[in-house]
mmCIF file of C-alpha atoms in Angstrom:
data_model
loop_
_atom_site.group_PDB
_atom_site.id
_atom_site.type_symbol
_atom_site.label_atom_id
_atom_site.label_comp_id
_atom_site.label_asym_id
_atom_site.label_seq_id
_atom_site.Cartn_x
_atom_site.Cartn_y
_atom_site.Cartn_z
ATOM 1 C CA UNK A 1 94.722 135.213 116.058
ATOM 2 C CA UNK A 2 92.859 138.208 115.993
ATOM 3 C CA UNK A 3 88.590 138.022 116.241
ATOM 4 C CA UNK A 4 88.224 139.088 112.372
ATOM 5 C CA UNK A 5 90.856 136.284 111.647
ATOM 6 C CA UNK A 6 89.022 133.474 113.453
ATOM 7 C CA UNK A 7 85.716 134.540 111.641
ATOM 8 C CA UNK A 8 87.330 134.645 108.314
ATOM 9 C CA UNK A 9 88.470 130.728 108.805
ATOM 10 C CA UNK A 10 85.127 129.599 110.187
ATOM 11 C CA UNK A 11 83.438 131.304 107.396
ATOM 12 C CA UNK A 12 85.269 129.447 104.883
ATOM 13 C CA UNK A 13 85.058 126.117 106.990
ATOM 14 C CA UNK A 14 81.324 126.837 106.615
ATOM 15 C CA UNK A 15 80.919 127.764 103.244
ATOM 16 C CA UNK A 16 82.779 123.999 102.136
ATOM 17 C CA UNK A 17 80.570 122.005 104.005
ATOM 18 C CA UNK A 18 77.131 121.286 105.341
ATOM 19 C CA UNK A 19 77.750 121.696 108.796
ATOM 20 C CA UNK A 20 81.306 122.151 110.978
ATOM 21 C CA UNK A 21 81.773 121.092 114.662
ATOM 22 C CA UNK A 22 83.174 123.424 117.417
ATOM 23 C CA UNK A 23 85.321 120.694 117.988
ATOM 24 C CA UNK A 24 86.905 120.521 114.520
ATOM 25 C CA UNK A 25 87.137 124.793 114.530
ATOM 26 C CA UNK A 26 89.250 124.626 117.862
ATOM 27 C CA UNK A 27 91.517 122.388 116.291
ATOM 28 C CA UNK A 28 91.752 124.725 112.909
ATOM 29 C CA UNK A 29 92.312 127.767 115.470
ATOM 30 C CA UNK A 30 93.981 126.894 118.600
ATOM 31 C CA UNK A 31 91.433 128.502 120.511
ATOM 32 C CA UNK A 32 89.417 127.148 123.573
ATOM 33 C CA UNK A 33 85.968 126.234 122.778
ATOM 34 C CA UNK A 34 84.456 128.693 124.547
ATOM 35 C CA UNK A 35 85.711 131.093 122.150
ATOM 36 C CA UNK A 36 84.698 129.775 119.235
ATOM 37 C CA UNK A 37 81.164 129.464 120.712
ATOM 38 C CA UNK A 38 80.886 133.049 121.364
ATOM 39 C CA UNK A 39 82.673 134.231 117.607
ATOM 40 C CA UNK A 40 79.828 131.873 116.165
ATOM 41 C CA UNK A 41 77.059 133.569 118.366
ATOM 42 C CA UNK A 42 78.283 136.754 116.956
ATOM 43 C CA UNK A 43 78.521 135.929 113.224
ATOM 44 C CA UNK A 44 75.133 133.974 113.924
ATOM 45 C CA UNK A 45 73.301 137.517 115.059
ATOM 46 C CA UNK A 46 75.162 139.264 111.947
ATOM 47 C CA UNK A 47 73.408 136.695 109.701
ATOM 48 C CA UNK A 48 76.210 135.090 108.275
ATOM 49 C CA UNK A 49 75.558 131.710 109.328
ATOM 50 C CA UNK A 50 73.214 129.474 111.175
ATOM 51 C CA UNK A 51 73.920 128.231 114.992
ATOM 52 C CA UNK A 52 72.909 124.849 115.739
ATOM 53 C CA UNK A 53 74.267 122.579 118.825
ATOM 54 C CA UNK A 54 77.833 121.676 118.574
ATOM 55 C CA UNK A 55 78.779 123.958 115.555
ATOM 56 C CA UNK A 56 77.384 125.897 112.782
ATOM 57 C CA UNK A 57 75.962 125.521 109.220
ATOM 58 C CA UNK A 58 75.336 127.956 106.633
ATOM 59 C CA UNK A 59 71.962 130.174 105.607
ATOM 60 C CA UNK A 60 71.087 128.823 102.255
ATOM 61 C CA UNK A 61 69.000 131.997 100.656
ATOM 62 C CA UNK A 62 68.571 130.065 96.956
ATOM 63 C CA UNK A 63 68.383 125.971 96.049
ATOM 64 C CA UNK A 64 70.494 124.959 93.024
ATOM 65 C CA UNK A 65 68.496 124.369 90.167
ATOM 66 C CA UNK A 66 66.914 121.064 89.408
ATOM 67 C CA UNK A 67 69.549 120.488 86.633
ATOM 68 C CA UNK A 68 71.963 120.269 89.263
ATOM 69 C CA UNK A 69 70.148 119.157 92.139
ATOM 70 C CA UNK A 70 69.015 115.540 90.037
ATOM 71 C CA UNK A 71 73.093 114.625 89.945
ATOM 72 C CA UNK A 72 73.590 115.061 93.797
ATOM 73 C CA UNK A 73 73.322 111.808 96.122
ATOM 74 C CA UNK A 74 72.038 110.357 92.805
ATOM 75 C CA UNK A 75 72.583 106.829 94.690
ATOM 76 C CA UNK A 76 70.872 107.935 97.881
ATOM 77 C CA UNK A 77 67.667 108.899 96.171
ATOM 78 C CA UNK A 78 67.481 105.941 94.143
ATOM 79 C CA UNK A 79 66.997 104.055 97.705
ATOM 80 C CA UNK A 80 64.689 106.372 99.053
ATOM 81 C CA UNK A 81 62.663 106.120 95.169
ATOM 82 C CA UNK A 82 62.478 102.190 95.638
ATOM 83 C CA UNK A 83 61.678 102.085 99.444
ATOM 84 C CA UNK A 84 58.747 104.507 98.663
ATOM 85 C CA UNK A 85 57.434 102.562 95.407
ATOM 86 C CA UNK A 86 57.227 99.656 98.252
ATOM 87 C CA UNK A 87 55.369 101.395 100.425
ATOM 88 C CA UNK A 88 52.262 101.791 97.298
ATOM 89 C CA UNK A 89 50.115 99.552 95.572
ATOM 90 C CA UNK A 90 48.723 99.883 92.624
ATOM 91 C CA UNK A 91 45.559 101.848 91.886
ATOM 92 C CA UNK A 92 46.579 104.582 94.281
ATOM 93 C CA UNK A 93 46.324 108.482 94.680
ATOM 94 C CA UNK A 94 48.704 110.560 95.154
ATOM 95 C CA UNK A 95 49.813 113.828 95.308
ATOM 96 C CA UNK A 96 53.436 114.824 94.207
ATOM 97 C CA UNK A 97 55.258 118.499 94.480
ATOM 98 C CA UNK A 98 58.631 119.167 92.153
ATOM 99 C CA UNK A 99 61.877 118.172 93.247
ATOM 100 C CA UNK A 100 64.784 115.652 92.403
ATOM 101 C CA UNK A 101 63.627 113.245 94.946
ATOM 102 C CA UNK A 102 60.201 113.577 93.760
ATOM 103 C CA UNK A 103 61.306 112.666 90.022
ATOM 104 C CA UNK A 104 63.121 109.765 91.065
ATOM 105 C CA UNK A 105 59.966 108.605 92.792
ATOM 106 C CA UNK A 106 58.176 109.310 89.644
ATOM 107 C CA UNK A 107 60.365 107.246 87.451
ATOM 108 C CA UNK A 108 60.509 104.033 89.841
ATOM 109 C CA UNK A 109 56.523 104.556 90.038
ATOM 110 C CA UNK A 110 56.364 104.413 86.366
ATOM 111 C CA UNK A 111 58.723 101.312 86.171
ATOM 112 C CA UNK A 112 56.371 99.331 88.729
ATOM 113 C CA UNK A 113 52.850 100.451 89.051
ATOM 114 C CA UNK A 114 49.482 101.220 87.249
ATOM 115 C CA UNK A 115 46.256 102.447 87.587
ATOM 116 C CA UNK A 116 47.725 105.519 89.611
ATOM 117 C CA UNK A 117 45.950 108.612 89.699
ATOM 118 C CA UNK A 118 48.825 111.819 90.113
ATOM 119 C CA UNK A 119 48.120 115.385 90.968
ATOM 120 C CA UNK A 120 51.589 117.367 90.504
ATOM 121 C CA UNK A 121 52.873 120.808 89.908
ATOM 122 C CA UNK A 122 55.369 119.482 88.055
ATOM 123 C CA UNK A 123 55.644 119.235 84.246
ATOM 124 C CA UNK A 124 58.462 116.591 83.939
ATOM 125 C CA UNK A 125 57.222 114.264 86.786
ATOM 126 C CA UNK A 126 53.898 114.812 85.023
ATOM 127 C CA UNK A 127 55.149 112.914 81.981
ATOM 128 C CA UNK A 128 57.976 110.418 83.227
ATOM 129 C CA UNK A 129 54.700 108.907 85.441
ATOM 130 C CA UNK A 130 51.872 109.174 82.837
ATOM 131 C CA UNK A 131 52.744 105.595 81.771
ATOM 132 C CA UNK A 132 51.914 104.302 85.340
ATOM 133 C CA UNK A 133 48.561 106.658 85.598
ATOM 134 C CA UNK A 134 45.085 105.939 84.927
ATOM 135 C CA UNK A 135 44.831 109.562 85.409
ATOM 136 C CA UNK A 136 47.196 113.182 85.438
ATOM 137 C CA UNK A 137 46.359 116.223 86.535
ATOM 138 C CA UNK A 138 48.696 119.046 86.307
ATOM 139 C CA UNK A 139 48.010 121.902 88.914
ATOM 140 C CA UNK A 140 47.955 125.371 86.702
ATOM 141 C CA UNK A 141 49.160 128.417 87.974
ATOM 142 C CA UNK A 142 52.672 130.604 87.160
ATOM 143 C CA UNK A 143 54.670 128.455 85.199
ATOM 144 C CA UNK A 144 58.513 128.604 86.429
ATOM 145 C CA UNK A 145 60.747 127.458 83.468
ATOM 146 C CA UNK A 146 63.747 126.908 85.641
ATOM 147 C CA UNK A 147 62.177 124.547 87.518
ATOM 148 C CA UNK A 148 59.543 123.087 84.818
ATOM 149 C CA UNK A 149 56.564 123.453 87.425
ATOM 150 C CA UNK A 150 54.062 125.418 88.526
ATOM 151 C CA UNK A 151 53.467 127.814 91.491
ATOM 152 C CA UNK A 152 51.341 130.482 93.262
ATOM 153 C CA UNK A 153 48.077 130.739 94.505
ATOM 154 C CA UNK A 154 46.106 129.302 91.767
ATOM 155 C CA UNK A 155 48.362 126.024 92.442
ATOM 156 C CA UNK A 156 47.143 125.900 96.011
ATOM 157 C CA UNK A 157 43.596 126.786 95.182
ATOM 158 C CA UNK A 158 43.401 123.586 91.996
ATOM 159 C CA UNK A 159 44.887 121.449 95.049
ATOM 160 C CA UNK A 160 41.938 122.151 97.380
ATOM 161 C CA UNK A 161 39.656 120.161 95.113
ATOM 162 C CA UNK A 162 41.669 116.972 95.419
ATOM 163 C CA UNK A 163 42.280 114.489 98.213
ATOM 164 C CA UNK A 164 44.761 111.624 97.740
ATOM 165 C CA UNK A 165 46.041 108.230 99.618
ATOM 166 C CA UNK A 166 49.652 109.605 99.988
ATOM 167 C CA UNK A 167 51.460 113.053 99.310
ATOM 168 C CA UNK A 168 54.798 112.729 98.605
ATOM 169 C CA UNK A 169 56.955 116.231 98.888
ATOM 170 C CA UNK A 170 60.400 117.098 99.240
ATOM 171 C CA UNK A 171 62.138 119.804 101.879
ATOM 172 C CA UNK A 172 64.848 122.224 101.079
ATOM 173 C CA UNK A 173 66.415 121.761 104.648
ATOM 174 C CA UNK A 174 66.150 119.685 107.796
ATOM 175 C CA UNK A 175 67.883 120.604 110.626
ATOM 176 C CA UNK A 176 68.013 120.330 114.637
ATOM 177 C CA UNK A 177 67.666 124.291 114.985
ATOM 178 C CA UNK A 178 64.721 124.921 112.346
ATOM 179 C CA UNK A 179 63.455 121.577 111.106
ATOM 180 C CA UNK A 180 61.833 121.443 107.729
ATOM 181 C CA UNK A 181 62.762 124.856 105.939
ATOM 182 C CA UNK A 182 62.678 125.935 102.183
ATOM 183 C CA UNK A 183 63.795 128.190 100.079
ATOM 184 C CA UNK A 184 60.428 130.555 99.287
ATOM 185 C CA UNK A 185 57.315 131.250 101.141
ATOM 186 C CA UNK A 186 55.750 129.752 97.736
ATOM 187 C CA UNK A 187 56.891 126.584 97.891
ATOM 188 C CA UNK A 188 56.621 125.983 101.792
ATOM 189 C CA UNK A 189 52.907 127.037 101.449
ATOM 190 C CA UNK A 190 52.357 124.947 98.264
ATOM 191 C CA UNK A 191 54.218 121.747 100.627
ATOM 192 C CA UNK A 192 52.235 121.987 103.776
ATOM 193 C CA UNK A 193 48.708 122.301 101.909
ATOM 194 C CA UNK A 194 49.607 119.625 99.833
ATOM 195 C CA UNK A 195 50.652 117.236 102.817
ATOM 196 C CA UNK A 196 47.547 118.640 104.442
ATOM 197 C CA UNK A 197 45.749 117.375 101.476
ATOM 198 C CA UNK A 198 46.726 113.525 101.975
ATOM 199 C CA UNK A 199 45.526 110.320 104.397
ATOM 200 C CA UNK A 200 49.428 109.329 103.982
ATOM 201 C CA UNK A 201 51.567 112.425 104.255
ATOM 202 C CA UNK A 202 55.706 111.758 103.419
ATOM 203 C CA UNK A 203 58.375 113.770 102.880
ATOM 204 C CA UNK A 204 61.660 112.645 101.236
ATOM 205 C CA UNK A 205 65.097 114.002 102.077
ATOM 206 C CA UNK A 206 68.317 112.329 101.514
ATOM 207 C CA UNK A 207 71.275 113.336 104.046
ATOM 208 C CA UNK A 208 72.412 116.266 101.927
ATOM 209 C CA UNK A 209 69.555 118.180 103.207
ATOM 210 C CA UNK A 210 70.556 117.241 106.912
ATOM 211 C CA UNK A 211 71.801 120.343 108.716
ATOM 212 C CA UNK A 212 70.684 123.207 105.806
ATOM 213 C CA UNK A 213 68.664 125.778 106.816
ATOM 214 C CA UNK A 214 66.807 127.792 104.101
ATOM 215 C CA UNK A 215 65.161 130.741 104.970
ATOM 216 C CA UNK A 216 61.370 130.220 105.127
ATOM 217 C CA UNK A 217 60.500 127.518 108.247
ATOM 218 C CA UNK A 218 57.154 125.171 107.192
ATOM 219 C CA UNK A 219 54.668 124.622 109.239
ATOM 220 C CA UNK A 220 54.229 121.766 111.754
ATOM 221 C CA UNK A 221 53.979 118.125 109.790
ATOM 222 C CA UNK A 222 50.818 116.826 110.168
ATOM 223 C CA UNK A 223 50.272 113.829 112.564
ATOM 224 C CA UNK A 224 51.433 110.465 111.113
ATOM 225 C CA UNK A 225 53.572 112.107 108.363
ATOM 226 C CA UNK A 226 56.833 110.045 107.904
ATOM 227 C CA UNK A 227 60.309 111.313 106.838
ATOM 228 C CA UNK A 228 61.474 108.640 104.093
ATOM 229 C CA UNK A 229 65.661 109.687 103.910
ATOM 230 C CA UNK A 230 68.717 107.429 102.594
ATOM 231 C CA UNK A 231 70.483 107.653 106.574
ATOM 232 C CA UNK A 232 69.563 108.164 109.868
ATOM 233 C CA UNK A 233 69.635 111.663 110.863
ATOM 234 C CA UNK A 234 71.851 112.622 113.846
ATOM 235 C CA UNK A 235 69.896 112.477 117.686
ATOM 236 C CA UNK A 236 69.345 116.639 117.739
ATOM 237 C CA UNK A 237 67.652 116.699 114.244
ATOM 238 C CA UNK A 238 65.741 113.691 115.598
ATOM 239 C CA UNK A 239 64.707 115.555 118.598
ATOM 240 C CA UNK A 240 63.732 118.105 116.533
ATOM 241 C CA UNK A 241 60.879 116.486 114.446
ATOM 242 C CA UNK A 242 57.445 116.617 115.531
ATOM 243 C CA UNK A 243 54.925 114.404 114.317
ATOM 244 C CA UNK A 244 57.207 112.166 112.050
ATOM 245 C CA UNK A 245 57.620 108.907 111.727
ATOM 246 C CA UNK A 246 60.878 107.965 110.591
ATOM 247 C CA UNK A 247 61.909 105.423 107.658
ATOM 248 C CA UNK A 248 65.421 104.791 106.059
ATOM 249 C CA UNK A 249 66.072 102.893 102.913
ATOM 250 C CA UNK A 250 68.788 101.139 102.942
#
C-alpha cells in the first residue's frame, strides 16, 4: 500500500472516532508500527490530525451546537449533574458558564436546592435554575443566539465584580497531548477567569470529551480545581492534568 493510501485509511479511521490506536491501524494496514508512527507524524505536521501517545485523534476546529450537544452521553451527564448537586448545599454561590453539562447541573440544582445565588452567561441555565435562586444575575455582553449566551469582553469584565463558593464550567476537549482545550479564544478566556473567580473551582467533562483537541489550549487550572467526569480518564490524560483533583460519578 502506497504512503497516500495508508493516510487516506487512517484519515477515515480518525474522522469515525474519538481517538484510534497504532495498534488497531497496523492491523487495518498490514504495516509495521513503525510505519504508521512516522505516516501519523507526517499528517500530524500537515495539520490534519492530532498526535497523542499510542495513536491519533482528530483537530476539532468547531463544537456542535448545544441542540445537539444536550442529546450526547445524555446518561453520563445526568451522573456527573447529581454527583455535583451532592457536592452543594443550599444557600450557595456559584458561578456557571454555558454548556450541556452545565444545563444538566442547572436542572438537578433546581430540582434540589434553594437560596442559591447564580452568576451565568447563559440565558437558558439562567431560567431552568431561577426556581432554586434567591438571586440571578445574567453576565451582559454579545449575545450569541446559537448558543443562547453571552460572550466577549464585557462578559469577563461583569464577572470581575463577583466572587462565588464554586464555579462550575465545562471544556471542549481533554486530552493527554493538550489538556483542557476549546473551541474559541472567547470562551477559554471567559472559562479560566471565571474558575479564577471561585473558592471551589470544577470543571465537568463526560468521556466524550476524552481525547478531543480543539484548537485554543486554556490556561493552567487553578490549584484545588477538580475534574467532575462520568469515567475515569485513561493514565496519559491523567498524567497530563495539573492541579486537578479528580472525581467520577458513578
Amino acid at each position: 500500500m502506497l504512503p497516500d493510501e495508508r493516510y487516506a485509511v487512517i484519515l477515515d479511521e480518525v474522522a469515525r472516532q474519538p481517538a484510534v490506536s497504532i495498534r488497531s491501524l497496523t492491523e487495518r494496514l498490514g504495516v509495521s508500527r513503525e510505519t504508521v508512527r512516522k505516516d501519523i507524524e507526517t499528517l500530524a505536521k500537515q495539520g490534519k490530525l492530532a498526535q497523542i501517545r499510542g495513536g491519533a485523534t482528530p483537530i476539532v476546529t468547531q463544537e456542535a451546537p448545544i441542540s445537539d450537544r444536550v442529546l450526547r452521553n445524555a446518561a453520563g451527564k445526568s451522573r456527573i449533574a447529581a454527583l455535583v448537586a451532592a457536592m452543594i448545599p443550599d444557600n450557595a454561590s456559584l458561578i456557571i458558564d454555558n454548556g450541556s453539562s452545565t444545563l444538566e447541573v442547572a436542572r438537578a440544582l433546581s430540582r434540589r436546592h434553594q437560596g442559591l445565588y447564580v452568576y451565568t452567561n447563559d440565558l437558558k441555565l439562567a431560567e431552568l435554575i431561577g426556581p432554586a435562586c434567591r438571586e440571578v444575575v445574567v453576565l451582559g455582553g454579545r449575545l450569541d443566539l446559537a448558543e443562547s449566551a453571552t460572550f466577549g469582553v464585557e462578559v469577563i469584565e461583569n464577572l470581575s465584580r463577583y466572587r462565588a463558593e464554586f464555579a462550575l464550567i465545562s471544556a471542549g476537549g481533554l486530552s493527554a497531548r493538550a489538556g483542557f482545550t476549546d473551541f474559541s479564544r472567547e470562551a477559554a478566556d471567559l472559562r479560566a477567569r471565571m474558575l479564577e473567580q471561585a473558592e471551589t473551582p470544577m470543571i465537568l467533562a463526560d468521556h466524550s470529551k476524552f481525547g478531543v483537541i480543539g484548537q485554543v489550549v486554556m490556561p493552567e487550572a487553578p490549584p484545588g480545581t477538580i475534574l467532575v467526569t462520568d469515567e475515569r480518564p485513561d493514565g496519559d490524560i491523567l498524567r497530563a492534568l495539573k492541579n486537578t483533583e479528580l472525581q467520577v460519578a458513578r
